[in-house]
PDB file of C-alpha atoms in Angstrom:
ATOM      1  CA  MET A   1      -9.865-105.639  17.675  1.00  0.00           C
ATOM      2  CA  ARG A   2     -10.167-101.870  17.304  1.00  0.00           C
ATOM      3  CA  PHE A   3      -6.438-101.557  16.626  1.00  0.00           C
ATOM      4  CA  ILE A   4      -6.585-104.227  13.904  1.00  0.00           C
ATOM      5  CA  LEU A   5      -9.564-102.459  12.277  1.00  0.00           C
ATOM      6  CA  SER A   6      -7.617 -99.188  12.215  1.00  0.00           C
ATOM      7  CA  LEU A   7      -4.708-100.922  10.480  1.00  0.00           C
ATOM      8  CA  LEU A   8      -6.834-102.522   7.789  1.00  0.00           C
ATOM      9  CA  THR A   9      -9.769-100.159   7.191  1.00  0.00           C
ATOM     10  CA  TRP A  10     -10.477 -96.452   6.955  1.00  0.00           C
ATOM     11  CA  TRP A  11     -14.267 -96.314   7.403  1.00  0.00           C
ATOM     12  CA  HIS A  12     -14.376 -96.978  11.159  1.00  0.00           C
ATOM     13  CA  GLU A  13     -12.064 -94.153  12.212  1.00  0.00           C
ATOM     14  CA  GLU A  14      -8.812 -92.531  11.145  1.00  0.00           C
ATOM     15  CA  THR A  15      -6.141 -94.733   9.600  1.00  0.00           C
ATOM     16  CA  LEU A  16      -2.842 -95.500  11.230  1.00  0.00           C
ATOM     17  CA  GLY A  17      -1.110 -93.171   8.766  1.00  0.00           C
ATOM     18  CA  THR A  18      -3.404 -90.280   9.669  1.00  0.00           C
ATOM     19  CA  ARG A  19      -2.932 -90.963  13.352  1.00  0.00           C
ATOM     20  CA  LEU A  20       0.877 -90.953  12.978  1.00  0.00           C
ATOM     21  CA  PHE A  21       0.831 -87.812  10.811  1.00  0.00           C
ATOM     22  CA  THR A  22      -1.345 -86.064  13.407  1.00  0.00           C
ATOM     23  CA  TRP A  23       0.950 -87.143  16.220  1.00  0.00           C
ATOM     24  CA  ARG A  24       4.097 -85.947  14.402  1.00  0.00           C
ATOM     25  CA  LYS A  25       2.986 -82.794  12.601  1.00  0.00           C
ATOM     26  CA  GLY A  26      -0.470 -81.857  13.849  1.00  0.00           C
ATOM     27  CA  VAL A  27      -1.392 -78.963  16.098  1.00  0.00           C
ATOM     28  CA  LYS A  28      -4.859 -79.175  17.626  1.00  0.00           C
ATOM     29  CA  VAL A  29      -6.728 -75.935  17.037  1.00  0.00           C
ATOM     30  CA  GLY A  30     -10.151 -76.768  18.397  1.00  0.00           C
ATOM     31  CA  GLU A  31     -13.058 -79.081  18.957  1.00  0.00           C
ATOM     32  CA  ASP A  32     -16.700 -78.727  17.952  1.00  0.00           C
ATOM     33  CA  GLU A  33     -19.842 -79.495  19.945  1.00  0.00           C
ATOM     34  CA  GLN A  34     -19.920 -83.085  18.632  1.00  0.00           C
ATOM     35  CA  GLY A  35     -16.407 -83.852  19.854  1.00  0.00           C
ATOM     36  CA  ASN A  36     -14.677 -83.730  16.441  1.00  0.00           C
ATOM     37  CA  GLU A  37     -11.100 -82.478  16.762  1.00  0.00           C
ATOM     38  CA  PHE A  38      -9.559 -80.118  14.203  1.00  0.00           C
ATOM     39  CA  TYR A  39      -5.851 -79.962  13.392  1.00  0.00           C
ATOM     40  CA  THR A  40      -3.450 -77.990  11.263  1.00  0.00           C
ATOM     41  CA  THR A  41       0.224 -78.331  10.440  1.00  0.00           C
ATOM     42  CA  ARG A  42       2.665 -75.954  12.112  1.00  0.00           C
ATOM     43  CA  ASP A  43       3.077 -73.999   8.867  1.00  0.00           C
ATOM     44  CA  GLY A  44      -0.729 -73.842   8.378  1.00  0.00           C
ATOM     45  CA  LYS A  45      -0.719 -75.403   4.907  1.00  0.00           C
ATOM     46  CA  LYS A  46      -2.881 -78.427   5.780  1.00  0.00           C
ATOM     47  CA  ARG A  47      -6.039 -78.727   7.865  1.00  0.00           C
ATOM     48  CA  TRP A  48      -7.964 -81.862   8.808  1.00  0.00           C
ATOM     49  CA  VAL A  49     -10.508 -83.310  11.201  1.00  0.00           C
ATOM     50  CA  MET A  50     -10.418 -86.364  13.455  1.00  0.00           C
ATOM     51  CA  TYR A  51     -14.030 -87.467  13.849  1.00  0.00           C
ATOM     52  CA  ALA A  52     -15.472 -88.492  17.183  1.00  0.00           C
ATOM     53  CA  GLY A  53     -17.341 -91.655  16.273  1.00  0.00           C
ATOM     54  CA  GLU A  54     -18.485 -92.396  12.738  1.00  0.00           C
ATOM     55  CA  PRO A  55     -16.545 -90.415  10.097  1.00  0.00           C
ATOM     56  CA  GLU A  56     -19.440 -88.604   8.432  1.00  0.00           C
ATOM     57  CA  ALA A  57     -18.702 -85.293   6.682  1.00  0.00           C
ATOM     58  CA  SER A  58     -22.191 -83.895   7.279  1.00  0.00           C
ATOM     59  CA  ARG A  59     -21.434 -83.856  11.023  1.00  0.00           C
ATOM     60  CA  ILE A  60     -19.224 -80.787  10.576  1.00  0.00           C
ATOM     61  CA  SER A  61     -20.860 -77.389  11.096  1.00  0.00           C
ATOM     62  CA  ALA A  62     -20.569 -74.529   8.598  1.00  0.00           C
ATOM     63  CA  ASP A  63     -18.007 -72.742  10.794  1.00  0.00           C
ATOM     64  CA  TRP A  64     -15.556 -75.626  10.789  1.00  0.00           C
ATOM     65  CA  HIS A  65     -16.283 -76.593   7.183  1.00  0.00           C
ATOM     66  CA  GLY A  66     -15.279 -73.116   6.059  1.00  0.00           C
ATOM     67  CA  TRP A  67     -12.121 -73.254   8.153  1.00  0.00           C
ATOM     68  CA  LEU A  68     -11.157 -76.715   6.818  1.00  0.00           C
ATOM     69  CA  HIS A  69     -11.481 -75.529   3.217  1.00  0.00           C
ATOM     70  CA  PHE A  70      -9.555 -72.259   3.794  1.00  0.00           C
ATOM     71  CA  THR A  71     -12.686 -70.140   3.291  1.00  0.00           C
ATOM     72  CA  PHE A  72     -12.141 -68.609   6.747  1.00  0.00           C
ATOM     73  CA  ASP A  73      -8.772 -67.931   8.282  1.00  0.00           C
ATOM     74  CA  ASP A  74     -10.106 -67.402  11.791  1.00  0.00           C
ATOM     75  CA  ASN A  75     -10.362 -70.397  14.088  1.00  0.00           C
ATOM     76  CA  PRO A  76     -14.096 -71.010  14.812  1.00  0.00           C
ATOM     77  CA  ALA A  77     -13.248 -72.028  18.394  1.00  0.00           C
ATOM     78  CA  LYS A  78     -11.917 -68.517  19.033  1.00  0.00           C
ATOM     79  CA  ALA A  79     -14.004 -66.475  16.568  1.00  0.00           C
ATOM     80  CA  PRO A  80     -17.253 -68.308  15.690  1.00  0.00           C
ATOM     81  CA  LEU A  81     -19.408 -67.131  12.805  1.00  0.00           C
ATOM     82  CA  VAL A  82     -22.210 -64.741  13.645  1.00  0.00           C
ATOM     83  CA  HIS A  83     -25.425 -66.689  13.179  1.00  0.00           C
ATOM     84  CA  ARG A  84     -28.662 -64.962  12.313  1.00  0.00           C
ATOM     85  CA  ASP A  85     -31.877 -65.694  14.202  1.00  0.00           C
ATOM     86  CA  TRP A  86     -33.496 -67.042  11.012  1.00  0.00           C
ATOM     87  CA  GLU A  87     -30.808 -69.706  10.503  1.00  0.00           C
ATOM     88  CA  LYS A  88     -31.615 -73.241  11.535  1.00  0.00           C
ATOM     89  CA  PRO A  89     -29.151 -75.184  13.677  1.00  0.00           C
ATOM     90  CA  HIS A  90     -26.849 -77.687  11.963  1.00  0.00           C
ATOM     91  CA  ARG A  91     -28.283 -81.184  11.426  1.00  0.00           C
ATOM     92  CA  ASP A  92     -26.589 -84.363  10.250  1.00  0.00           C
ATOM     93  CA  ASN A  93     -27.424 -85.781   6.817  1.00  0.00           C
ATOM     94  CA  LEU A  94     -29.522 -88.873   7.556  1.00  0.00           C
ATOM     95  CA  THR A  95     -29.785 -90.144   3.971  1.00  0.00           C
ATOM     96  CA  GLY A  96     -29.219 -93.893   3.832  1.00  0.00           C
ATOM     97  CA  THR A  97     -30.023 -94.426   7.496  1.00  0.00           C
ATOM     98  CA  ALA A  98     -33.171 -95.679   9.202  1.00  0.00           C
ATOM     99  CA  LEU A  99     -33.892 -92.091  10.296  1.00  0.00           C
ATOM    100  CA  ALA A 100     -33.937 -90.699   6.733  1.00  0.00           C
ATOM    101  CA  TYR A 101     -36.948 -88.712   5.558  1.00  0.00           C
ATOM    102  CA  VAL A 102     -39.503 -90.854   3.735  1.00  0.00           C
ATOM    103  CA  PRO A 103     -42.376 -89.016   1.985  1.00  0.00           C
ATOM    104  CA  ALA A 104     -45.991 -90.128   2.379  1.00  0.00           C
ATOM    105  CA  GLY A 105     -46.277 -92.020  -0.935  1.00  0.00           C
ATOM    106  CA  SER A 106     -42.937 -93.826  -0.735  1.00  0.00           C
ATOM    107  CA  ILE A 107     -42.724 -97.620  -0.905  1.00  0.00           C
ATOM    108  CA  ARG A 108     -40.074 -97.398   1.810  1.00  0.00           C
ATOM    109  CA  ARG A 109     -42.757 -96.493   4.342  1.00  0.00           C
ATOM    110  CA  GLU A 110     -43.804 -99.330   6.608  1.00  0.00           C
ATOM    111  CA  ALA A 111     -47.445 -98.338   6.273  1.00  0.00           C
ATOM    112  CA  PRO A 112     -47.886 -96.332   3.047  1.00  0.00           C
ATOM    113  CA  VAL A 113     -50.416 -93.524   3.229  1.00  0.00           C
ATOM    114  CA  GLU A 114     -53.428 -93.924   0.946  1.00  0.00           C
ATOM    115  CA  ARG A 115     -53.465 -91.011  -1.510  1.00  0.00           C
ATOM    116  CA  SER A 116     -56.689 -89.504  -2.783  1.00  0.00           C
ATOM    117  CA  ASP A 117     -55.034 -86.732  -4.834  1.00  0.00           C
ATOM    118  CA  TYR A 118     -53.476 -89.126  -7.350  1.00  0.00           C
ATOM    119  CA  GLU A 119     -54.931 -91.450  -9.935  1.00  0.00           C
ATOM    120  CA  ALA A 120     -52.637 -93.880 -11.743  1.00  0.00           C
ATOM    121  CA  TRP A 121     -52.638 -93.742 -15.528  1.00  0.00           C
ATOM    122  CA  GLN A 122     -53.914 -96.857 -17.249  1.00  0.00           C
ATOM    123  CA  PRO A 123     -53.409 -97.417 -21.017  1.00  0.00           C
ATOM    124  CA  GLU A 124     -56.521 -97.989 -23.112  1.00  0.00           C
TER     125      GLU A 124
END
């Protein structure tokens, strides 16, 4: 079933074309802490990622994002960025999932919080 999904769809994992291109021309340059694998062509003109699990772009850290977009030439597996102590660790974007942030007054909350700092406007 997984093979058939890879032939017909792109949102579950890489397509058959990407898999074949990676097999023929790709050189693996590294892997991040989430298991995503990063590749480049032998001439270094193209760079891409093969996601481990759901293909979600927000799962790529700043180091690898910069490398993918040719902002950094150095491979983050060999020369990671220097992170400052005030920087927060990378987190996935949870928008659109059940774990997304929902503010106190939102109708998406299961039990909306009663607000005392707000009074609805009523026309006269």
